[in-house]
JSON list of C-alpha atoms in Angstrom, two decimals:
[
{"chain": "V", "resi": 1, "resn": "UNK", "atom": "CA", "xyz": [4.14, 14.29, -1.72]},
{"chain": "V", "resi": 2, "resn": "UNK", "atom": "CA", "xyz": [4.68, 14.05, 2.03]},
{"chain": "V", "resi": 3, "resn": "UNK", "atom": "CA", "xyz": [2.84, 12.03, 4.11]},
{"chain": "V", "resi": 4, "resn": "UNK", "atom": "CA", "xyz": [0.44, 13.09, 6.93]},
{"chain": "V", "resi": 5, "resn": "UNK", "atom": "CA", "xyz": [-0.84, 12.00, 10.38]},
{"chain": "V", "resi": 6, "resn": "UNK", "atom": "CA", "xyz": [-4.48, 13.10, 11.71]},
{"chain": "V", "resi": 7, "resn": "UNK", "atom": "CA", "xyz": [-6.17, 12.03, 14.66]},
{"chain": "V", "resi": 8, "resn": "UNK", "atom": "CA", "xyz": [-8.92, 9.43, 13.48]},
{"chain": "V", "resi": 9, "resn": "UNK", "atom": "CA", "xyz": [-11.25, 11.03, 15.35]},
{"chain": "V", "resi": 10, "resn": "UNK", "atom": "CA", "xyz": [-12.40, 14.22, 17.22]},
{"chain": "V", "resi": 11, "resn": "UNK", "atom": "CA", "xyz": [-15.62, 15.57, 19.03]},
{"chain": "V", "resi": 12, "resn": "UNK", "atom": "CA", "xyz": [-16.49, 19.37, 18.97]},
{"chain": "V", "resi": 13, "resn": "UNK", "atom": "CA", "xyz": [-19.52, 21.08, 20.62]},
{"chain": "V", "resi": 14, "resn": "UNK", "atom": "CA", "xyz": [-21.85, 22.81, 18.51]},
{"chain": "V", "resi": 15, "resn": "UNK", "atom": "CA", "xyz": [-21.35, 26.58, 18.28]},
{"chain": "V", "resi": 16, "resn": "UNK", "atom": "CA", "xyz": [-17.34, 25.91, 19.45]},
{"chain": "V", "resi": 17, "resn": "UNK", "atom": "CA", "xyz": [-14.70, 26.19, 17.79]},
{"chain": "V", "resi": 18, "resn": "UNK", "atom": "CA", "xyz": [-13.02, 23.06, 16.34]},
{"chain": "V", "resi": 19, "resn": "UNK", "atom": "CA", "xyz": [-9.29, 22.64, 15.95]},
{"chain": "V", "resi": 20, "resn": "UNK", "atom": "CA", "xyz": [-8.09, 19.65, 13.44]},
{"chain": "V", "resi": 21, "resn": "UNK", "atom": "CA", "xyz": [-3.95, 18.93, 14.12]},
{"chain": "V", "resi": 22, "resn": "UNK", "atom": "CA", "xyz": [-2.11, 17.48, 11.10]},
{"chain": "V", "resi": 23, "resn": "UNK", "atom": "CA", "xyz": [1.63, 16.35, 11.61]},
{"chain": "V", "resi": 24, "resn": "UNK", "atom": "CA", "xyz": [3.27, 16.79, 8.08]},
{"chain": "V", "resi": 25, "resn": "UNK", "atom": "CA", "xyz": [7.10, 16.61, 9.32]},
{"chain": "V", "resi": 26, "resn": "UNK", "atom": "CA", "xyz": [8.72, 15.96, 6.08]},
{"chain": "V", "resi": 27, "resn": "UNK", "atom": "CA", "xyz": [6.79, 18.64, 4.27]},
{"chain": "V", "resi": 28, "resn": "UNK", "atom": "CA", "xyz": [9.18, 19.81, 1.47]},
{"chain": "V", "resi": 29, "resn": "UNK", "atom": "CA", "xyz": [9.75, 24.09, 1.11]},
{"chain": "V", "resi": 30, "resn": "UNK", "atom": "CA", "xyz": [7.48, 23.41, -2.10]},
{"chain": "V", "resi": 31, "resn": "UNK", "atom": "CA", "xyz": [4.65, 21.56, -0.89]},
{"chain": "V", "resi": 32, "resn": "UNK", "atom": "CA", "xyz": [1.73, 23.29, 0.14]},
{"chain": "V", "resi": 33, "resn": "UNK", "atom": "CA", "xyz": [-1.14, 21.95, 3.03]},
{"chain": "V", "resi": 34, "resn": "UNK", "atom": "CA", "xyz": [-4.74, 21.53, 1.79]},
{"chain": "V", "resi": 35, "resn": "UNK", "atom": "CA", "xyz": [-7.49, 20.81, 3.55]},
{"chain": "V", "resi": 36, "resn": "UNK", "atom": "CA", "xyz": [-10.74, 18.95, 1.94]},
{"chain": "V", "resi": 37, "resn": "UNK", "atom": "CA", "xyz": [-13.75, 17.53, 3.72]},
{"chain": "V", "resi": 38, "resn": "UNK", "atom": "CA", "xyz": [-15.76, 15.12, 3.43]},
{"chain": "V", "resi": 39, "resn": "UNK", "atom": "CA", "xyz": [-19.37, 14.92, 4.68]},
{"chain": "V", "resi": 40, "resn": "UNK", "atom": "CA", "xyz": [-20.98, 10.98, 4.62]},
{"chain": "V", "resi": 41, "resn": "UNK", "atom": "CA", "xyz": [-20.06, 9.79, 0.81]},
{"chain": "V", "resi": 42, "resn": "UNK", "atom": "CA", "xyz": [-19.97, 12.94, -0.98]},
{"chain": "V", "resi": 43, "resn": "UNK", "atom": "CA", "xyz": [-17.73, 14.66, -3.21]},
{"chain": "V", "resi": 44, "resn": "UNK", "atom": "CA", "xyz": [-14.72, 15.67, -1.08]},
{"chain": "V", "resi": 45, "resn": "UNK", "atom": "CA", "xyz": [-15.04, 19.75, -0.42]},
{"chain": "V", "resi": 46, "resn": "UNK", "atom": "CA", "xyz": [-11.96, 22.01, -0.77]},
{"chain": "V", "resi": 47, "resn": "UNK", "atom": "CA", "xyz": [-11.47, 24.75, 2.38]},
{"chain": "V", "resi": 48, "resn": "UNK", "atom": "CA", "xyz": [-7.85, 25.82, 2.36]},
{"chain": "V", "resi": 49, "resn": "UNK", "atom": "CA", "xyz": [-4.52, 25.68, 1.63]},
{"chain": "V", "resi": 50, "resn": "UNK", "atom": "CA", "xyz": [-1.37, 27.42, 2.70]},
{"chain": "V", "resi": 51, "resn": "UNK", "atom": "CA", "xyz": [2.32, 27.37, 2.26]},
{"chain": "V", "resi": 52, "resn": "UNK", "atom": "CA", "xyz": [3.72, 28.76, 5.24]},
{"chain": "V", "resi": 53, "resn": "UNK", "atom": "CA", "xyz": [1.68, 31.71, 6.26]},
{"chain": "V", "resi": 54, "resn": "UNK", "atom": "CA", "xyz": [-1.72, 31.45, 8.05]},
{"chain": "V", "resi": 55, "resn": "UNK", "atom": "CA", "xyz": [-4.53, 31.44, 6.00]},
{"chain": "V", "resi": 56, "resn": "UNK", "atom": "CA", "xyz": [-8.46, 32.32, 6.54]},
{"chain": "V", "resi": 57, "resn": "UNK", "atom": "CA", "xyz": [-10.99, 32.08, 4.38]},
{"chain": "V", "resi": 58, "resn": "UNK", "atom": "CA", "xyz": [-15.43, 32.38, 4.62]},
{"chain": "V", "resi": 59, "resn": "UNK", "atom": "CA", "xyz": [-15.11, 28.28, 6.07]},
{"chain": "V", "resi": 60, "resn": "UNK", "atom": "CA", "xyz": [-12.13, 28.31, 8.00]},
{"chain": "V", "resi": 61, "resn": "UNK", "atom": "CA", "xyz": [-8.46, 29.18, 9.09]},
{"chain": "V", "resi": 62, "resn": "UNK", "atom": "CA", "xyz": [-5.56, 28.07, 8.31]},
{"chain": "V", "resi": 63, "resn": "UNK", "atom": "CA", "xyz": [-2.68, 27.60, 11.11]},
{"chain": "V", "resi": 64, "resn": "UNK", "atom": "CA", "xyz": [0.79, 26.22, 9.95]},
{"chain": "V", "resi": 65, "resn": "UNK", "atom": "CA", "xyz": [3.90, 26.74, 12.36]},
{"chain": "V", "resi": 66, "resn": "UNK", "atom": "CA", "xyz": [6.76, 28.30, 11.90]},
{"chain": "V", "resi": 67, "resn": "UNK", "atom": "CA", "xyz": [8.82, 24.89, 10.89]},
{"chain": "V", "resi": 68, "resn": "UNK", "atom": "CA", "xyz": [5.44, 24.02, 8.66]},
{"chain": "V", "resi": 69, "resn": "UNK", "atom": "CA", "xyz": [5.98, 20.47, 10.30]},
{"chain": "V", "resi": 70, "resn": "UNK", "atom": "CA", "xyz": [2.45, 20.78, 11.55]},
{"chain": "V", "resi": 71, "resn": "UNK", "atom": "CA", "xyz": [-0.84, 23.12, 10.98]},
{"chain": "V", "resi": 72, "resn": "UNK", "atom": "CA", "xyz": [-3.96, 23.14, 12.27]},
{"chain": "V", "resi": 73, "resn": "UNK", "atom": "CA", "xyz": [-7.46, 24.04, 10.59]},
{"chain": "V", "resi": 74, "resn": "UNK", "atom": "CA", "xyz": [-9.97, 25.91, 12.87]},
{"chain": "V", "resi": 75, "resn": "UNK", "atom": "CA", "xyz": [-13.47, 25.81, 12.51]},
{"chain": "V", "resi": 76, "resn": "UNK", "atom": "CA", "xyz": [-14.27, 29.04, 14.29]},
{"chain": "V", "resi": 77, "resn": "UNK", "atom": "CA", "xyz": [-17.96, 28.31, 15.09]},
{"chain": "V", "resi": 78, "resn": "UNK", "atom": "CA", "xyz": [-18.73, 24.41, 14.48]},
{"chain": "V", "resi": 79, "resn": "UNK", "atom": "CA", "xyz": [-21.91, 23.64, 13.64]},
{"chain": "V", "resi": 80, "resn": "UNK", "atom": "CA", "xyz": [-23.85, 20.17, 13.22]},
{"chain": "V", "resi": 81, "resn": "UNK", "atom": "CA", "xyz": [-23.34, 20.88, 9.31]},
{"chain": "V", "resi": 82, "resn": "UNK", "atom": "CA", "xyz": [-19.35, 20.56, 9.98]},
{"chain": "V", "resi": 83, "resn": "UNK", "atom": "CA", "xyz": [-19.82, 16.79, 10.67]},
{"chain": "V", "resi": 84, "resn": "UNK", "atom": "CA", "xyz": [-17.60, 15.38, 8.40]},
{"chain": "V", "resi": 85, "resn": "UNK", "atom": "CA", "xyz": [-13.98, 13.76, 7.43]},
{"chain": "V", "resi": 86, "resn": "UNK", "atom": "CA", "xyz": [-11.41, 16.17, 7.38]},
{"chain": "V", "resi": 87, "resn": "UNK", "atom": "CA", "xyz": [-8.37, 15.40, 4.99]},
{"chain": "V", "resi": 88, "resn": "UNK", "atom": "CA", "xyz": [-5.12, 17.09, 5.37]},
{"chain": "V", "resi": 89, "resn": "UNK", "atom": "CA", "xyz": [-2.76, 17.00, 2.13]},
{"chain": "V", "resi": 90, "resn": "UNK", "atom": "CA", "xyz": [0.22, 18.31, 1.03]},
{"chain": "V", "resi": 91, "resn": "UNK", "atom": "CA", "xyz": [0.91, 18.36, -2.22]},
{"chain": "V", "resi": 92, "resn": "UNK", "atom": "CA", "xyz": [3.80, 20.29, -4.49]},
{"chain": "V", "resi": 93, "resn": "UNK", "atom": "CA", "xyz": [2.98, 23.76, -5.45]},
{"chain": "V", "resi": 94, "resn": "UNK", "atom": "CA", "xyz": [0.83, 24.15, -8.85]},
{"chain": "V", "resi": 95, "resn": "UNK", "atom": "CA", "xyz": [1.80, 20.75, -9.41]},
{"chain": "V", "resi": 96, "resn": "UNK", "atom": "CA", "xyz": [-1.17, 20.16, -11.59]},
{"chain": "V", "resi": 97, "resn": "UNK", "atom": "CA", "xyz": [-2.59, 17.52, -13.62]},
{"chain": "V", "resi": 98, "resn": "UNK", "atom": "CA", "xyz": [-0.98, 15.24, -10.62]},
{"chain": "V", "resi": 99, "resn": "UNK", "atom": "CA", "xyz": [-3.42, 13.22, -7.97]},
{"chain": "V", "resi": 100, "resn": "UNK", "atom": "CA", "xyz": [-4.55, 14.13, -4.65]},
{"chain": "V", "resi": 101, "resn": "UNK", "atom": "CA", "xyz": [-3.18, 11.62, -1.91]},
{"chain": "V", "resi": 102, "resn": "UNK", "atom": "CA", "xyz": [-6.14, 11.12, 0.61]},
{"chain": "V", "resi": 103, "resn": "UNK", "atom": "CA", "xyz": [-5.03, 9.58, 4.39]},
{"chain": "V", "resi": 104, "resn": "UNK", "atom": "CA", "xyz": [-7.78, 8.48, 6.41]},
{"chain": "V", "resi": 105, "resn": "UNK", "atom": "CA", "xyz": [-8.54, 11.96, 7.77]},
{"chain": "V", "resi": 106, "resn": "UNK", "atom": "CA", "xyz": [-9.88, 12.75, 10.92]},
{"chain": "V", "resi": 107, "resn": "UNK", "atom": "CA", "xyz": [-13.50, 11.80, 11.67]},
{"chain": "V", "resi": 108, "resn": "UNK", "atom": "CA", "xyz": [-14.88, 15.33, 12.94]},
{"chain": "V", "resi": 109, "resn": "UNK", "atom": "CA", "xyz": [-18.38, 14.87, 14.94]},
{"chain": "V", "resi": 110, "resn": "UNK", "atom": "CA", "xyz": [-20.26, 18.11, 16.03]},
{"chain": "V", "resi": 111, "resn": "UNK", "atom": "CA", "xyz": [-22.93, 17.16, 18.95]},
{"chain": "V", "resi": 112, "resn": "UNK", "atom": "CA", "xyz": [-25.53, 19.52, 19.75]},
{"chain": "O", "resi": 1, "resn": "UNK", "atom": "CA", "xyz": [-21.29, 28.86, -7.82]},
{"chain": "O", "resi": 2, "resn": "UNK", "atom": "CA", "xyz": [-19.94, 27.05, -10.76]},
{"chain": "O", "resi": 3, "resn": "UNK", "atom": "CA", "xyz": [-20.33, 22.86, -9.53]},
{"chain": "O", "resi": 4, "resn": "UNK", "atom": "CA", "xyz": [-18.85, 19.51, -11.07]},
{"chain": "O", "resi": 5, "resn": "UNK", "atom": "CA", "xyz": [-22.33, 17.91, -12.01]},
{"chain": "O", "resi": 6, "resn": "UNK", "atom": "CA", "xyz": [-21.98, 14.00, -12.78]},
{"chain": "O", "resi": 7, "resn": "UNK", "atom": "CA", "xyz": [-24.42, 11.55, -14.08]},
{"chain": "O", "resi": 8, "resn": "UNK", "atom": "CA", "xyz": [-25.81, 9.10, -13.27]},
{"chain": "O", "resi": 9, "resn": "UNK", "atom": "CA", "xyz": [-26.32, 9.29, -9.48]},
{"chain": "O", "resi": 10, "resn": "UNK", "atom": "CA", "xyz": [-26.51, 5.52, -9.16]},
{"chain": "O", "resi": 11, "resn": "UNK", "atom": "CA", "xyz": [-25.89, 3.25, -11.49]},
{"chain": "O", "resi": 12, "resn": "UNK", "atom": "CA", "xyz": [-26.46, -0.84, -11.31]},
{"chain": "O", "resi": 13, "resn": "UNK", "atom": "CA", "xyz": [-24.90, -3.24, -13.81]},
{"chain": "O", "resi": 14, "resn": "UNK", "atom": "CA", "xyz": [-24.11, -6.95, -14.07]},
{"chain": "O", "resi": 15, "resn": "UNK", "atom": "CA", "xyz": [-20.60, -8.38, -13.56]},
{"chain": "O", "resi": 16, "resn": "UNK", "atom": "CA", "xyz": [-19.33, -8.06, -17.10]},
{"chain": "O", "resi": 17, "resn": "UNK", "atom": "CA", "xyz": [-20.45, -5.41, -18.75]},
{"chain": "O", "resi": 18, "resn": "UNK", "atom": "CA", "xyz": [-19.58, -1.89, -19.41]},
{"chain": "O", "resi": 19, "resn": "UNK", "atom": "CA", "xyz": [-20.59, 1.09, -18.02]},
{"chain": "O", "resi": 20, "resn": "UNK", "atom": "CA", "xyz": [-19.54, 4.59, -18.80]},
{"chain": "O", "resi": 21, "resn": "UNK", "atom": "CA", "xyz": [-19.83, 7.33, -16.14]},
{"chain": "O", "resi": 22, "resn": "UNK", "atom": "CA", "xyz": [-20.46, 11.07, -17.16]},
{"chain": "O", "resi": 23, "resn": "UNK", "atom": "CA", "xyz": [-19.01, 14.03, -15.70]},
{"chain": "O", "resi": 24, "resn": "UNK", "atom": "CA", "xyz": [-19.17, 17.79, -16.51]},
{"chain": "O", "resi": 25, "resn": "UNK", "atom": "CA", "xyz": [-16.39, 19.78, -15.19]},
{"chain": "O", "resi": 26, "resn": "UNK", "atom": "CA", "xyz": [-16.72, 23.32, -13.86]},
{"chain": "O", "resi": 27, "resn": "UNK", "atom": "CA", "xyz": [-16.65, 25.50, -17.57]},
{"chain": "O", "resi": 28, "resn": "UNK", "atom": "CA", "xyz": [-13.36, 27.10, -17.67]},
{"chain": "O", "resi": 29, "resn": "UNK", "atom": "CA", "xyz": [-11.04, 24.43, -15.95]},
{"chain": "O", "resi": 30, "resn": "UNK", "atom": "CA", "xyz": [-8.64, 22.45, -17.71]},
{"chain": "O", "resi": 31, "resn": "UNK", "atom": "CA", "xyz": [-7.39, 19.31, -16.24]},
{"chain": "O", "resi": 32, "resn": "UNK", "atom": "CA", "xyz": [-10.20, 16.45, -15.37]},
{"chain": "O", "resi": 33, "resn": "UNK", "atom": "CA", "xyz": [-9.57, 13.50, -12.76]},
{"chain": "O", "resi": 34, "resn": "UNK", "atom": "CA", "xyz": [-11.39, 10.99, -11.83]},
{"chain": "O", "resi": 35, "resn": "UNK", "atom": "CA", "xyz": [-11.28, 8.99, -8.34]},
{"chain": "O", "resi": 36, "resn": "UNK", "atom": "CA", "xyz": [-13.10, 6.42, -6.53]},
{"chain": "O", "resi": 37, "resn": "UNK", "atom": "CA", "xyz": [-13.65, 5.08, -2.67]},
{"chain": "O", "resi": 38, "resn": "UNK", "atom": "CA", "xyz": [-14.61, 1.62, -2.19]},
{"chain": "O", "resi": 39, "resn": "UNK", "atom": "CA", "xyz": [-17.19, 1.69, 0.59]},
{"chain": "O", "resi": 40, "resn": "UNK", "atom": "CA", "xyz": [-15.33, 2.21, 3.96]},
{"chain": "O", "resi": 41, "resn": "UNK", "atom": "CA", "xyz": [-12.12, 2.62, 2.43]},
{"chain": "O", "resi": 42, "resn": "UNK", "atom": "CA", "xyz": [-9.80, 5.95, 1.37]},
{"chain": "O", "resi": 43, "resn": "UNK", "atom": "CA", "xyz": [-10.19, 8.26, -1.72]},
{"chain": "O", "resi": 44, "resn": "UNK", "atom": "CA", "xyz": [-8.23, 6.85, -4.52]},
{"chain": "O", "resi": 45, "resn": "UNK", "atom": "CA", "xyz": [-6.96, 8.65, -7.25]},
{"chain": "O", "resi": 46, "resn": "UNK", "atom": "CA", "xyz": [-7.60, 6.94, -10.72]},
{"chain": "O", "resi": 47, "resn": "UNK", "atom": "CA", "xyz": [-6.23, 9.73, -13.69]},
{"chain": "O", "resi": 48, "resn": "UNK", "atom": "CA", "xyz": [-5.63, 12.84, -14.69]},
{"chain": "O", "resi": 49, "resn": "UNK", "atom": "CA", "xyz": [-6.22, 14.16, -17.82]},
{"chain": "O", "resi": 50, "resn": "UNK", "atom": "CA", "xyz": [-5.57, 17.32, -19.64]},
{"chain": "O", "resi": 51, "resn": "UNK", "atom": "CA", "xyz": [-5.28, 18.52, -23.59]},
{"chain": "O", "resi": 52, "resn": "UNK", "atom": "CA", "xyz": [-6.66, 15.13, -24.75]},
{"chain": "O", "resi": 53, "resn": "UNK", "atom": "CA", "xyz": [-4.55, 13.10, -23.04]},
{"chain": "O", "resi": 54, "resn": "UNK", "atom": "CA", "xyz": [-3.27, 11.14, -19.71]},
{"chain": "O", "resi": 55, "resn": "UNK", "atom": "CA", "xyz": [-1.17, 13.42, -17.43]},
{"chain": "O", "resi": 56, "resn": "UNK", "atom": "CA", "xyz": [-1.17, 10.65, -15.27]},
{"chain": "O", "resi": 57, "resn": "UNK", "atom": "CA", "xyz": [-2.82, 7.83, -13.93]},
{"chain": "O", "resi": 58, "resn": "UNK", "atom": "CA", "xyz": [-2.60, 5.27, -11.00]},
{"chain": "O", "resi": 59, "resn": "UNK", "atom": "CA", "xyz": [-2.22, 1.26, -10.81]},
{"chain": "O", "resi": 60, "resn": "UNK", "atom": "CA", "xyz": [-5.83, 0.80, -10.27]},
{"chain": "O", "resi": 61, "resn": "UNK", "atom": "CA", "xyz": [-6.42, 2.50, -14.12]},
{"chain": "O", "resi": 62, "resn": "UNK", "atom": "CA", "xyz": [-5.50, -0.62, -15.96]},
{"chain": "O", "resi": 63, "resn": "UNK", "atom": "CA", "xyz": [-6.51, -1.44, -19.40]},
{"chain": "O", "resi": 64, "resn": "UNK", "atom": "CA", "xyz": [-10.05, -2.22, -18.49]},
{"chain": "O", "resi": 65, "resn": "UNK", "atom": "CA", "xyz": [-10.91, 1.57, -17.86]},
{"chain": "O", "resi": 66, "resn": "UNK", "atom": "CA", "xyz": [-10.52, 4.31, -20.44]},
{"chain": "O", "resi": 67, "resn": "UNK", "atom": "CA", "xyz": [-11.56, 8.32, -19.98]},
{"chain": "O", "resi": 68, "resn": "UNK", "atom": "CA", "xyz": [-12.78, 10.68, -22.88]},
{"chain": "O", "resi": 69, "resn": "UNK", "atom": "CA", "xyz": [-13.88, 14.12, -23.23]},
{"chain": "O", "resi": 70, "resn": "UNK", "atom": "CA", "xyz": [-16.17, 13.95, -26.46]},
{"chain": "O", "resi": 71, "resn": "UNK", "atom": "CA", "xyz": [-16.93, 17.06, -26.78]},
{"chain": "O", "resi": 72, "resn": "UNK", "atom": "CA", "xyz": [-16.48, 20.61, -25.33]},
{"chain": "O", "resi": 73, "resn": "UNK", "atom": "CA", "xyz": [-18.67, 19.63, -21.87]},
{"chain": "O", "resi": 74, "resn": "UNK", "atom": "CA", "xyz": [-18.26, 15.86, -20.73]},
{"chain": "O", "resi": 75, "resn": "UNK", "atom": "CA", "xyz": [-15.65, 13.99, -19.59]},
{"chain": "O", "resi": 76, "resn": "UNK", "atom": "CA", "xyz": [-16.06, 10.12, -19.33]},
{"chain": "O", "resi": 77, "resn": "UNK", "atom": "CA", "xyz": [-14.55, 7.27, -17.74]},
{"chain": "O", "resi": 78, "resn": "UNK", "atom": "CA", "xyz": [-15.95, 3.64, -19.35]},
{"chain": "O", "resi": 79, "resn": "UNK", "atom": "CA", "xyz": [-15.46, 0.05, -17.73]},
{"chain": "O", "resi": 80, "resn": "UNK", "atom": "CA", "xyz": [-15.03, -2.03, -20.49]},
{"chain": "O", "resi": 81, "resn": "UNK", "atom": "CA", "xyz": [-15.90, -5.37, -18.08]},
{"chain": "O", "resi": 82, "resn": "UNK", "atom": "CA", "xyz": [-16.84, -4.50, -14.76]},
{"chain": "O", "resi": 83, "resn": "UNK", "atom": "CA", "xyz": [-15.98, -6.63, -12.17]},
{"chain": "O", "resi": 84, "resn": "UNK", "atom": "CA", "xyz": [-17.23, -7.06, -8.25]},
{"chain": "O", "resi": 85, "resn": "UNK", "atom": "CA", "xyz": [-14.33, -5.19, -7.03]},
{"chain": "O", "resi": 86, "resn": "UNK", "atom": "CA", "xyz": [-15.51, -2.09, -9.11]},
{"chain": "O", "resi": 87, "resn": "UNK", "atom": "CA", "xyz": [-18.15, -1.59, -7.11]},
{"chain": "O", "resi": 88, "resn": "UNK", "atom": "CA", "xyz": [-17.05, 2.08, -5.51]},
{"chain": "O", "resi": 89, "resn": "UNK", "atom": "CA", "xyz": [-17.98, 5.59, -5.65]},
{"chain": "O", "resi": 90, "resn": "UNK", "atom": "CA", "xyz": [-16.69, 7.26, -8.27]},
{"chain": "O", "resi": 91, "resn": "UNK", "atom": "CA", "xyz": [-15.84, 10.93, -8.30]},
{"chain": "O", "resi": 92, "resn": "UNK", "atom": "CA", "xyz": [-15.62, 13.36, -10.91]},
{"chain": "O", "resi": 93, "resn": "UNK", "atom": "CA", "xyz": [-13.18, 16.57, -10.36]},
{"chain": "O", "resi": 94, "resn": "UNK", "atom": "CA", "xyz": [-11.63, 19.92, -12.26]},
{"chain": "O", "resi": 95, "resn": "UNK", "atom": "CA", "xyz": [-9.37, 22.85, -12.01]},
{"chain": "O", "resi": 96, "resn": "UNK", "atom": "CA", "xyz": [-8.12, 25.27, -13.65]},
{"chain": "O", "resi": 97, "resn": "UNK", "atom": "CA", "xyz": [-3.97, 25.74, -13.12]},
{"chain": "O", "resi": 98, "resn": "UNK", "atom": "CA", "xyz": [-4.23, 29.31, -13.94]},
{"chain": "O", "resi": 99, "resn": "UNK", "atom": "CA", "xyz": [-6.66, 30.40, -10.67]},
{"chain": "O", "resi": 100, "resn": "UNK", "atom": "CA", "xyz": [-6.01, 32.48, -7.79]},
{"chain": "O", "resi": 101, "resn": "UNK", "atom": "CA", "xyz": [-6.12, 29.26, -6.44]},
{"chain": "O", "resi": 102, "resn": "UNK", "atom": "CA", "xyz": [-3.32, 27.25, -7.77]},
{"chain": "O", "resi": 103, "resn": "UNK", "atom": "CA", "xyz": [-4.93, 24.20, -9.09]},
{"chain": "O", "resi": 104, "resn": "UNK", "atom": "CA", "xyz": [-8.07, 23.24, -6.71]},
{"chain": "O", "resi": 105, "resn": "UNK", "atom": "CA", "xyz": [-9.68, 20.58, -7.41]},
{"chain": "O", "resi": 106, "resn": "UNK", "atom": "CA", "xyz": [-13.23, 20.53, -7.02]},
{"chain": "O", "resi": 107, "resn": "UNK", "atom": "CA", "xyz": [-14.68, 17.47, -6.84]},
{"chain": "O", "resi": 108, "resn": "UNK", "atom": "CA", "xyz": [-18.45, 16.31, -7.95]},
{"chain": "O", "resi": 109, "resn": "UNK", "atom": "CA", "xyz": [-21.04, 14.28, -6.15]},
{"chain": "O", "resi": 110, "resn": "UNK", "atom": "CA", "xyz": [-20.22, 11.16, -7.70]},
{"chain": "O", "resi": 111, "resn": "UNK", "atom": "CA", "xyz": [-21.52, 7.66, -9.12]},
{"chain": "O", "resi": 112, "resn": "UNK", "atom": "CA", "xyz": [-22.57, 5.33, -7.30]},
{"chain": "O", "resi": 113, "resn": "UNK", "atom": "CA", "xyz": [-21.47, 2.13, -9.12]},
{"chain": "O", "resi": 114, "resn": "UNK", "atom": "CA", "xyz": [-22.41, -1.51, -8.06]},
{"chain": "O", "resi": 115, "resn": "UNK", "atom": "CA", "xyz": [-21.52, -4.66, -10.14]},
{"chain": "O", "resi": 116, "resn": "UNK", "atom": "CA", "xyz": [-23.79, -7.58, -9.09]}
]
């Protein structure tokens, strides 16, 4: 699976929206971007995935460019919930059965 | 909403012994993994499993752990002989290939495990 690059860490203000970057430059044409979260030692959270179109979805939306060398996940409306590790993955397409690769993730912080 | 559930929340054991951590996996999904993050440190992926058997597993999984599904519900990963090093969060997760989704994994709360 390709590898990733995430900030470590980001601030958003509450009720804003928050964009996460991930740099994913030798994404293969199979591999599709997923995005889990984590919030303070629980079970990571699925919120998206995409191949190469943008996605959107009841948590969040999906942003990949047109090379799919990067994407970006928007939080449209952050709130103090949202607080949280984000993960950015790519992984082969219905590759199943086959692990998850979690980076470090960027450490998302919603102040009031 | 259909959840991962996994059992026991916490669990505290001496260096040595065996422990076996319970998970139920959302009803209709197929493949079972199990993880674990060492306080401070990444999610690591342990094994896979599907139809009875390892799809695959990582270096950590060595012959001191072993995963089971007894029975049409639970899926199980034992420590034969735990060791200080074990002492992690574990994490329980499912899918099912044949979803809209494309094989999501959805992850449970997870086990808090410490060897003493």
């Amino acid at each position: 699976d390709a590898k990733t690059t995430q900030p470590p860490s980001m601030d958003c203000a509450e009720g804003r929206a928050a964009n996460l970057p991930c740099n994913h430059s030798t994404i293969s044409g199979n591999e599709y971007v997923y995005w889990y979260r984590q919030i303070h030692s629980q079970g990571p959270q699925y919120i998206i995935h995409g191949l190469k179109n943008n996605e959107t979805n009841e948590m969040a939306s999906l942003i990949i460019t047109e090379d799919r060398k990067s994407s970006t996940l928007i939080l449209p409306h952050a709130t103090l919930r949202d607080t949280a590790v984000y993960y950015c993955i790519v992984r082969v397409f219905n590759n199943a059965g086959n692990m998850l690769t979690f980076g470090g993730g960027t450490r998302l912080m919603v102040k009031p | 909403e259909p959840e991962v559930t996994q059992t026991p929340s916490h669990q505290v054991t001496q260096m040595g012994q065996e422990v076996i951590l319970r998970c139920v996996p959302i009803s209709n999904h197929l493949y079972f993994y199990w993880y674990r993050q060492i306080l401070g440190q990444k999610v690591e992926f342990l094994v896979s499993f599907y139809n009875n058997e390892i799809s695959e597993k990582s270096e950590i999984f060595d012959d001191q752990f072993s995963v089971e599904r007894p029975d049409g519900s639970n899926f199980t990963l034992k420590i034969r002989s735990t060791k200080l090093e074990d002492s992690a969060m574990y994490f329980c997760a499912s899918s099912d290939p044949g979803s809209i989704f494309q094989e999501t994994q959805y992850f449970g709360p997870g086990t808090r495990l410490l060897v003493l």
